[in-house]
Amino acid sequence: MKLSWKIFSNTFLVVLFALTLEGVILLSMTFHKAYLLEVEREKENIENIHRDLVTLLANDSSTLYKEPIKSIEEAIDTLKNNWNGEFYRIRDENGKVLFQNDNAGFLDKESSELSLYRIVYRVEKNAKGYFLQMSVLTELLGQPIIIEVYKDLTQVFLEKEEQQRIFIITIIVVGAISALLNAVNVIKLTKPIHKLIYAVKKIRSGDYTERVEYKEKDEVGILASDFNGMAEQLEEKIQLLKETAKKQEELAGSLAHEIRTPLTAMIGYADLIKRSKMEEQDFLYAVDYIISEGKRLETLSNRMMQLLIEKNAIPNYSVSTVQNLLEDALEAMNPVFDKKKIAVKKSSINFLIKADMELMKNVLLNILDNGGKAAGVNGKIMIETGCKSGNVWISITDNGMGMPKEEISKIQEAFYRVDKARSRADGGAGLGLAICSNIMNIHKGEMLFESEVGKGTTVTLVWKGSIDEQDI
């Protein structure tokens, strides 16, 4: 059974049960009250008849020399005109009727069935309706006398049946209205659940953009909101997995390409050496090329290993000065810069920093090496440092050719090169910035790039490495 039918049927049955129970109790109380009212009225009538007879007989002195039954009959004859509107019967213990004002359908009760002065009654049903017969055994002048009242209660029972009929009609009407309102509420309540089911099916089929629109702040609204949040996270993770898979595919393709190119040349030169007699100069050139390409493959392998290791590395923090870090990196790059006559200008203030100095030096070497390649012969490199809000920043600017803005978002990807021909000629494989990006990530920092074609490039390293956290 569907949830909507469960809610509808349970709610409808509860409402129907509550209405029925309330109606039955109300009808029973109303009927019982009317019935008891009639009973009490007839009890009062019997007591009045008995009191009138007792009073009259007590004040009649002739009862002293008359037979008791004769005196009772005379008293009844005197009072009978006062007993109008009801059916009465007075008889002795032998069943002789002393008085009866109507030919009503009295049922005879033996005096042995009655207790002295105890009123008994019962309701009888016949072809004409419902009738109440009330009897009491009393003593008048020492004689057992039975006084009886016969009351038509048909109207009371007819009113009860009419009330039951009205109640049944009311139950049907109210039940129908309740069912209609309940159905509307159930549809409204389960509509977002159906939307959730539809969204789940869409997501299961691969459409991770599906969302549930429900603006209410009830429990279903909370569920819909949480579902949308889960769907967004799932979509982000799926997208990330797709991007990761794509990058891995591109990485594998780039790696295969990087390996295939030198291998093809090395195999070609090796085959040429094997199959032909070469002059010594050509022979040495071929051997040198094989050696250089072999070293490039070795460098590529080391860089790939470094990329994998440093992606999950834990920094070995130490404290030094920013000047010491820069001087160590520049000392390693001086032979390259001197050969190309590249001028390096530093505009930096010395202060204490915290970092993994070996990894950060590797980052600087990569940035300075790229800056030197971009600046070229007689180029210029500007280095600036500072500290703000606890963050250390080192900015390196070259006056090279720069790069288009659309390339900036890609340069930290493995194997990506803006100028592919120049990078391969210089021995690059496009892994340097990817490794640097990983190093900055484990320092909880980042690399920021600014570049304009024809004007050069600025790379800024930022990480949480200040010791005294003062702005400099």
Coordinates of C-alpha atoms in Angstrom, one line a residue:
M1 CA 0.0 0.0 0.0
K2 CA 1.3 3.4 -0.9
L3 CA 2.1 5.9 1.8
S4 CA -0.6 8.3 0.6
W5 CA -3.3 5.6 1.0
K6 CA -1.9 4.7 4.4
I7 CA -2.1 8.3 5.6
F8 CA -5.6 8.8 4.0
S9 CA -7.1 5.6 5.3
N10 CA -5.7 5.9 8.8
T11 CA -6.7 9.5 9.1
F12 CA -10.2 8.9 7.7
L13 CA -10.7 5.9 10.0
V14 CA -9.6 7.9 13.1
V15 CA -12.0 10.8 12.2
L16 CA -14.8 8.4 11.4
F17 CA -14.3 6.5 14.7
A18 CA -14.1 9.7 16.7
L19 CA -17.3 11.0 15.1
T20 CA -19.1 7.7 15.6
L21 CA -18.0 7.3 19.2
E22 CA -19.0 10.9 20.0
G23 CA -22.4 10.5 18.3
V24 CA -23.2 7.2 20.0
I25 CA -22.3 8.6 23.4
L26 CA -24.3 11.8 22.8
L27 CA -27.4 9.9 21.5
S28 CA -27.2 7.5 24.4
M29 CA -27.0 10.3 26.9
T30 CA -29.9 12.2 25.3
F31 CA -32.1 9.1 25.1
H32 CA -31.2 8.0 28.6
K33 CA -32.0 11.4 30.0
A34 CA -35.4 11.5 28.3
Y35 CA -36.2 8.0 29.4
L36 CA -35.2 8.6 33.0
L37 CA -37.3 11.8 32.9
E38 CA -40.4 9.8 32.0
V39 CA -39.6 7.2 34.6
E40 CA -39.2 9.8 37.3
R41 CA -42.5 11.5 36.2
E42 CA -44.4 8.2 36.5
K43 CA -42.8 7.4 39.8
E44 CA -44.1 10.8 41.0
N45 CA -47.6 10.0 39.7
I46 CA -47.7 6.7 41.5
E47 CA -46.5 8.4 44.7
N48 CA -49.1 11.1 44.4
I49 CA -51.9 8.5 43.9
H50 CA -50.7 6.6 46.9
R51 CA -50.4 9.7 49.0
D52 CA -53.9 10.9 48.0
L53 CA -55.5 7.6 49.0
V54 CA -53.6 7.4 52.3
T55 CA -54.6 11.0 53.2
L56 CA -58.3 10.5 52.3
L57 CA -58.6 7.2 54.1
A58 CA -56.9 8.6 57.2
N59 CA -59.4 11.5 57.4
D60 CA -62.4 9.3 56.7
S61 CA -64.0 8.2 60.0
S62 CA -66.4 5.8 58.2
T63 CA -63.5 3.4 57.6
L64 CA -63.9 2.3 61.2
Y65 CA -67.1 0.5 60.6
K66 CA -66.8 -0.4 56.9
E67 CA -65.0 -3.1 55.2
P68 CA -61.5 -2.0 54.1
I69 CA -62.0 -2.8 50.4
K70 CA -65.3 -1.0 50.5
S71 CA -63.7 2.1 52.0
I72 CA -60.8 1.9 49.4
E73 CA -63.2 1.7 46.5
E74 CA -65.2 4.7 47.8
A75 CA -61.9 6.7 48.2
I76 CA -60.9 5.7 44.6
D77 CA -64.2 6.8 43.3
T78 CA -63.8 10.1 45.1
L79 CA -60.3 10.7 43.7
K80 CA -60.5 9.2 40.2
N81 CA -61.5 12.5 38.5
N82 CA -58.1 13.9 39.6
W83 CA -56.2 11.2 37.7
N84 CA -56.4 12.4 34.1
G85 CA -53.9 12.2 31.3
E86 CA -52.4 8.9 32.2
F87 CA -53.4 5.2 32.3
Y88 CA -53.9 4.0 35.8
R89 CA -55.0 0.7 37.3
I90 CA -55.6 -0.2 41.0
R91 CA -56.2 -3.8 42.0
D92 CA -56.0 -6.0 45.0
E93 CA -53.6 -8.9 45.6
N94 CA -56.1 -11.4 44.1
G95 CA -56.1 -9.5 40.8
K96 CA -59.5 -7.8 41.2
V97 CA -59.4 -4.5 39.4
L98 CA -60.6 -1.7 41.7
F99 CA -60.0 1.1 39.2
Q100 CA -58.8 1.4 35.6
N101 CA -59.4 4.7 33.7
D102 CA -58.6 3.2 30.2
N103 CA -58.6 -0.1 28.5
A104 CA -54.8 -0.1 28.3
G105 CA -52.7 -3.2 27.7
F106 CA -51.6 -3.7 31.3
L107 CA -49.6 -6.8 32.0
D108 CA -50.6 -8.6 35.2
K109 CA -47.9 -9.0 37.8
E110 CA -48.5 -11.4 40.7
S111 CA -48.2 -9.8 44.1
S112 CA -45.5 -12.4 44.8
E113 CA -43.4 -10.8 42.2
L114 CA -43.6 -7.4 44.0
S115 CA -42.0 -6.1 47.1
L116 CA -43.9 -3.9 49.6
Y117 CA -43.4 -0.2 48.7
R118 CA -40.8 -1.0 46.0
I119 CA -41.6 0.5 42.6
V120 CA -40.7 -1.7 39.6
Y121 CA -41.1 -0.9 36.0
R122 CA -40.3 -2.3 32.5
V123 CA -40.7 -1.2 28.9
E124 CA -42.7 -3.4 26.6
K125 CA -42.9 -3.3 22.8
N126 CA -46.0 -4.2 20.9
A127 CA -47.6 -3.5 17.6
K128 CA -48.6 0.0 18.7
G129 CA -45.2 1.1 20.0
Y130 CA -43.2 1.2 23.2
F131 CA -45.0 1.4 26.6
L132 CA -43.8 1.8 30.2
Q133 CA -45.6 -0.2 32.9
M134 CA -44.8 0.8 36.5
S135 CA -46.1 -1.0 39.5
V136 CA -45.9 -0.7 43.3
L137 CA -47.3 -2.9 46.1
T138 CA -48.6 -0.9 49.1
E139 CA -51.0 -1.4 52.0
L140 CA -54.2 0.6 52.5
L141 CA -56.2 -0.1 55.7
G142 CA -54.1 -3.3 56.1
Q143 CA -55.0 -4.5 52.6
P144 CA -52.4 -5.3 50.0
I145 CA -53.1 -3.0 47.0
I146 CA -51.2 -2.8 43.7
I147 CA -51.1 0.7 42.0
E148 CA -50.0 0.6 38.3
V149 CA -49.2 3.3 35.7
Y150 CA -49.1 2.6 32.0
K151 CA -47.2 5.2 29.9
D152 CA -46.8 5.5 26.2
L153 CA -43.1 6.0 25.4
T154 CA -43.4 5.6 21.6
Q155 CA -42.5 9.2 21.0
V156 CA -39.3 9.0 23.0
F157 CA -38.2 6.0 21.0
L158 CA -39.2 7.6 17.7
E159 CA -37.2 10.7 18.6
K160 CA -34.2 8.4 19.3
E161 CA -34.7 6.7 15.9
E162 CA -34.9 10.1 14.2
Q163 CA -31.8 11.3 16.0
Q164 CA -30.0 8.1 14.8
R165 CA -31.1 8.7 11.3
I166 CA -29.9 12.3 11.4
F167 CA -26.7 11.1 13.0
I168 CA -26.1 8.6 10.2
I169 CA -26.7 11.2 7.5
T170 CA -24.4 13.6 9.4
I171 CA -21.7 11.0 9.6
I172 CA -22.0 10.3 5.9
V173 CA -21.8 14.0 5.0
V174 CA -19.1 14.9 7.5
G175 CA -17.2 11.7 6.5
A176 CA -17.4 12.7 2.8
I177 CA -16.2 16.2 3.5
S178 CA -13.5 14.9 5.8
A179 CA -12.4 12.4 3.1
L180 CA -12.2 15.2 0.5
L181 CA -10.2 17.5 2.8
N182 CA -8.1 14.6 3.9
A183 CA -7.4 13.6 0.3
V184 CA -6.4 17.2 -0.5
N185 CA -4.0 17.3 2.5
V186 CA -2.6 13.9 1.6
I187 CA -1.9 15.0 -2.0
K188 CA -0.3 18.2 -0.7
L189 CA 1.7 16.3 1.9
T190 CA 2.9 13.5 -0.4
K191 CA 3.6 15.8 -3.4
P192 CA 7.1 16.7 -2.3
I193 CA 7.7 13.1 -1.4
H194 CA 6.8 12.1 -5.0
K195 CA 9.2 14.9 -6.2
L196 CA 11.9 13.4 -4.0
I197 CA 11.2 9.9 -5.5
Y198 CA 11.4 11.5 -9.0
A199 CA 14.6 13.3 -8.1
V200 CA 16.2 10.1 -6.8
K201 CA 15.3 8.3 -10.0
K202 CA 16.8 11.1 -12.1
I203 CA 20.0 11.1 -10.0
R204 CA 20.1 7.3 -10.2
S205 CA 19.9 7.6 -14.0
G206 CA 22.9 10.0 -14.0
D207 CA 21.2 13.4 -13.9
Y208 CA 22.9 15.0 -10.9
T209 CA 21.4 18.5 -11.5
E210 CA 17.9 17.5 -10.4
R211 CA 16.6 19.3 -7.3
V212 CA 13.4 19.3 -5.2
E213 CA 11.5 22.6 -4.9
Y214 CA 9.6 22.8 -1.6
K215 CA 9.5 26.1 0.3
E216 CA 7.6 25.0 3.5
K217 CA 9.6 24.9 6.7
D218 CA 8.1 21.6 8.0
E219 CA 9.7 18.2 8.3
V220 CA 9.3 17.5 4.6
G221 CA 10.8 20.9 3.8
I222 CA 13.8 20.0 6.0
L223 CA 14.1 16.7 4.2
A224 CA 13.9 18.3 0.8
S225 CA 16.5 20.9 1.8
D226 CA 18.8 18.2 3.1
F227 CA 18.2 16.2 0.0
N228 CA 19.1 19.1 -2.2
G229 CA 22.3 19.7 -0.1
M230 CA 23.2 16.0 -0.5
A231 CA 22.5 16.2 -4.3
E232 CA 24.7 19.3 -4.6
Q233 CA 27.6 17.6 -2.7
L234 CA 27.1 14.5 -4.8
E235 CA 27.1 16.5 -8.0
E236 CA 30.3 18.3 -6.9
K237 CA 32.0 15.0 -6.0
I238 CA 30.9 13.4 -9.3
Q239 CA 32.2 16.4 -11.2
L240 CA 35.4 16.3 -9.2
L241 CA 35.8 12.6 -10.0
K242 CA 35.1 13.3 -13.7
E243 CA 37.7 16.1 -13.7
T244 CA 40.2 13.9 -11.8
A245 CA 39.6 11.0 -14.2
K246 CA 40.0 13.5 -17.2
K247 CA 43.2 14.8 -15.7
Q248 CA 44.5 11.3 -15.1
E249 CA 43.7 10.4 -18.7
E250 CA 45.4 13.6 -19.9
L251 CA 48.3 12.9 -17.6
A252 CA 48.7 9.4 -18.9
G253 CA 48.5 10.7 -22.5
S254 CA 50.9 13.5 -21.9
L255 CA 53.3 11.1 -20.1
A256 CA 53.1 8.6 -23.0
H257 CA 53.8 11.5 -25.4
E258 CA 56.7 12.8 -23.4
I259 CA 58.2 9.3 -23.2
R260 CA 57.5 8.3 -26.9
T261 CA 59.2 11.4 -28.4
P262 CA 62.7 10.9 -26.9
L263 CA 62.4 7.1 -27.2
T264 CA 61.7 7.3 -30.9
A265 CA 64.7 9.5 -31.4
M266 CA 66.9 7.4 -29.2
I267 CA 65.9 4.2 -31.0
G268 CA 66.5 5.9 -34.3
Y269 CA 70.0 7.1 -33.4
A270 CA 70.8 3.7 -31.8
D271 CA 69.6 1.9 -35.0
L272 CA 71.6 4.3 -37.1
I273 CA 74.8 3.6 -35.0
K274 CA 74.2 -0.1 -35.3
R275 CA 73.5 -0.3 -39.1
S276 CA 75.9 2.2 -40.5
K277 CA 79.5 3.4 -40.2
M278 CA 79.4 7.0 -39.0
E279 CA 82.0 9.6 -38.9
E280 CA 83.3 10.3 -35.4
Q281 CA 81.6 13.7 -35.2
D282 CA 78.2 12.3 -36.2
F283 CA 78.8 9.3 -33.9
L284 CA 79.5 11.5 -30.9
Y285 CA 76.5 13.7 -31.7
A286 CA 74.2 10.6 -31.8
V287 CA 75.6 9.3 -28.5
D288 CA 75.3 12.8 -26.9
Y289 CA 71.7 13.0 -28.0
I290 CA 70.9 9.5 -26.7
I291 CA 72.5 10.5 -23.4
S292 CA 70.7 13.8 -23.1
E293 CA 67.3 12.3 -23.9
G294 CA 68.0 9.5 -21.5
K295 CA 68.8 12.1 -18.8
R296 CA 65.6 13.9 -19.7
L297 CA 63.6 10.7 -19.2
E298 CA 65.3 10.2 -15.9
T299 CA 64.4 13.8 -14.9
L300 CA 60.8 13.1 -16.0
S301 CA 60.7 10.0 -13.9
N302 CA 62.1 11.8 -10.9
R303 CA 59.6 14.7 -11.4
M304 CA 56.7 12.2 -11.6
M305 CA 57.8 10.5 -8.4
Q306 CA 58.2 14.0 -6.7
L307 CA 54.8 15.0 -7.9
L308 CA 53.2 11.9 -6.3
I309 CA 55.2 12.1 -3.1
E310 CA 54.9 15.8 -2.4
K311 CA 51.1 15.8 -3.0
N312 CA 50.7 14.0 0.3
A313 CA 53.8 15.2 2.1
I314 CA 53.8 16.6 5.6
P315 CA 56.0 19.8 5.8
N316 CA 59.0 19.7 8.0
Y317 CA 58.7 23.2 9.4
S318 CA 61.7 25.2 10.5
V319 CA 62.3 28.9 11.2
S320 CA 64.6 31.1 9.1
T321 CA 64.6 34.5 7.5
V322 CA 63.1 35.4 4.2
Q323 CA 66.5 36.8 3.0
N324 CA 68.3 33.5 3.8
L325 CA 65.6 31.6 1.8
L326 CA 66.0 33.9 -1.2
E327 CA 69.8 33.9 -1.1
D328 CA 69.9 30.1 -1.1
A329 CA 67.7 30.0 -4.2
L330 CA 69.5 32.8 -6.0
E331 CA 72.9 31.2 -5.3
A332 CA 71.7 28.1 -7.1
M333 CA 70.4 30.1 -10.0
N334 CA 73.4 32.5 -10.4
P335 CA 75.2 30.4 -13.0
V336 CA 72.1 30.4 -15.2
F337 CA 71.4 34.1 -14.7
D338 CA 75.0 35.0 -15.3
K339 CA 75.1 33.0 -18.5
K340 CA 72.0 34.8 -19.8
K341 CA 73.1 38.2 -18.3
I342 CA 69.8 38.4 -16.4
A343 CA 69.6 41.2 -13.8
V344 CA 68.0 40.3 -10.5
K345 CA 66.8 43.1 -8.3
K346 CA 65.6 42.5 -4.7
S347 CA 63.3 44.9 -2.8
S348 CA 62.7 43.0 0.3
I349 CA 62.7 43.4 4.0
N350 CA 64.2 40.8 6.2
F351 CA 61.9 39.0 8.8
L352 CA 61.4 35.6 10.3
I353 CA 59.4 33.0 8.5
K354 CA 58.2 29.4 9.1
A355 CA 58.2 26.8 6.3
D356 CA 59.7 23.6 5.1
M357 CA 62.8 25.4 3.7
E358 CA 63.9 22.7 1.3
L359 CA 60.4 22.4 -0.3
M360 CA 60.0 26.2 -0.4
K361 CA 63.5 26.5 -2.0
N362 CA 62.3 24.1 -4.6
V363 CA 59.3 26.3 -5.4
L364 CA 61.5 29.4 -5.7
L365 CA 63.9 27.5 -8.0
N366 CA 61.1 26.5 -10.3
I367 CA 59.6 30.1 -10.4
L368 CA 63.1 31.7 -10.9
D369 CA 64.0 29.1 -13.6
N370 CA 60.7 29.8 -15.4
G371 CA 61.2 33.5 -15.0
G372 CA 64.7 33.2 -16.4
K373 CA 63.5 31.3 -19.4
A374 CA 60.8 33.8 -20.0
A375 CA 63.0 36.9 -19.6
G376 CA 65.7 35.5 -21.9
V377 CA 69.1 37.1 -22.5
N378 CA 69.6 40.5 -20.9
G379 CA 66.3 40.0 -19.1
K380 CA 65.2 41.4 -15.7
I381 CA 63.7 39.8 -12.6
M382 CA 62.3 41.7 -9.7
I383 CA 61.8 40.1 -6.2
E384 CA 59.6 41.6 -3.5
T385 CA 58.6 40.3 -0.1
G386 CA 56.3 41.3 2.7
C387 CA 54.0 40.1 5.4
K388 CA 50.3 40.9 6.0
S389 CA 47.7 39.4 8.5
G390 CA 50.1 36.6 9.4
N391 CA 50.7 35.7 5.7
V392 CA 54.1 35.7 4.1
W393 CA 54.3 36.7 0.4
I394 CA 57.1 36.6 -2.1
S395 CA 56.5 38.2 -5.5
I396 CA 58.7 37.4 -8.5
T397 CA 58.3 39.4 -11.7
D398 CA 60.0 38.9 -15.1
N399 CA 59.9 41.1 -18.2
G400 CA 59.3 38.2 -20.6
M401 CA 56.6 37.9 -23.2
G402 CA 53.9 37.1 -20.7
M403 CA 51.0 34.9 -21.5
P404 CA 47.2 35.1 -22.4
K405 CA 44.8 35.3 -19.5
E406 CA 43.1 32.1 -20.6
E407 CA 46.4 30.2 -20.1
I408 CA 46.8 31.3 -16.4
S409 CA 44.2 28.8 -15.1
K410 CA 45.9 25.9 -16.8
I411 CA 49.6 26.4 -16.1
Q412 CA 49.5 24.6 -12.7
E413 CA 48.3 21.4 -14.4
A414 CA 50.8 18.5 -14.9
F415 CA 52.5 18.5 -18.4
Y416 CA 50.8 21.8 -19.4
R417 CA 53.1 24.2 -21.3
V418 CA 52.3 27.6 -22.7
D419 CA 55.2 27.4 -25.2
K420 CA 55.5 23.7 -25.9
A421 CA 58.4 24.0 -28.4
R422 CA 60.5 26.2 -26.1
S423 CA 59.9 24.0 -23.0
R424 CA 60.9 20.8 -24.8
A425 CA 64.0 22.5 -26.2
D426 CA 64.9 23.7 -22.7
G427 CA 64.3 20.2 -21.3
G428 CA 61.0 21.0 -19.5
A429 CA 58.2 18.6 -19.1
G430 CA 55.5 20.9 -17.7
L431 CA 55.7 19.3 -14.2
G432 CA 57.4 22.1 -12.3
L433 CA 54.4 24.3 -11.5
A434 CA 52.2 21.3 -10.7
I435 CA 54.8 20.2 -8.1
C436 CA 55.0 23.8 -6.8
S437 CA 51.3 23.9 -6.5
N438 CA 51.3 20.8 -4.3
I439 CA 54.0 22.2 -2.1
M440 CA 52.0 25.4 -1.6
N441 CA 48.9 23.4 -0.8
I442 CA 50.6 21.4 2.0
H443 CA 51.7 24.8 3.4
K444 CA 48.1 25.9 3.3
G445 CA 49.1 28.5 0.8
E446 CA 48.7 29.3 -2.9
M447 CA 50.4 30.7 -6.0
L448 CA 48.9 33.8 -7.6
F449 CA 49.6 34.6 -11.3
E450 CA 49.4 38.0 -13.1
S451 CA 50.5 38.2 -16.7
E452 CA 50.0 40.3 -19.7
V453 CA 51.2 39.5 -23.2
G454 CA 54.3 41.6 -24.1
K455 CA 54.8 42.9 -20.5
G456 CA 55.8 39.9 -18.4
T457 CA 54.5 37.7 -15.6
T458 CA 54.3 38.1 -11.8
V459 CA 54.1 35.0 -9.6
T460 CA 53.2 35.6 -5.9
L461 CA 53.7 32.9 -3.3
V462 CA 51.4 33.3 -0.2
W463 CA 51.3 31.1 2.9
K464 CA 50.7 31.3 6.6
G465 CA 54.3 31.5 7.7
S466 CA 54.7 34.7 9.7
I467 CA 56.3 34.4 13.1
D468 CA 55.3 37.7 14.8
E469 CA 52.2 38.2 12.5
Q470 CA 53.0 41.9 12.1
D471 CA 52.2 43.7 8.8
I472 CA 55.4 44.5 6.9

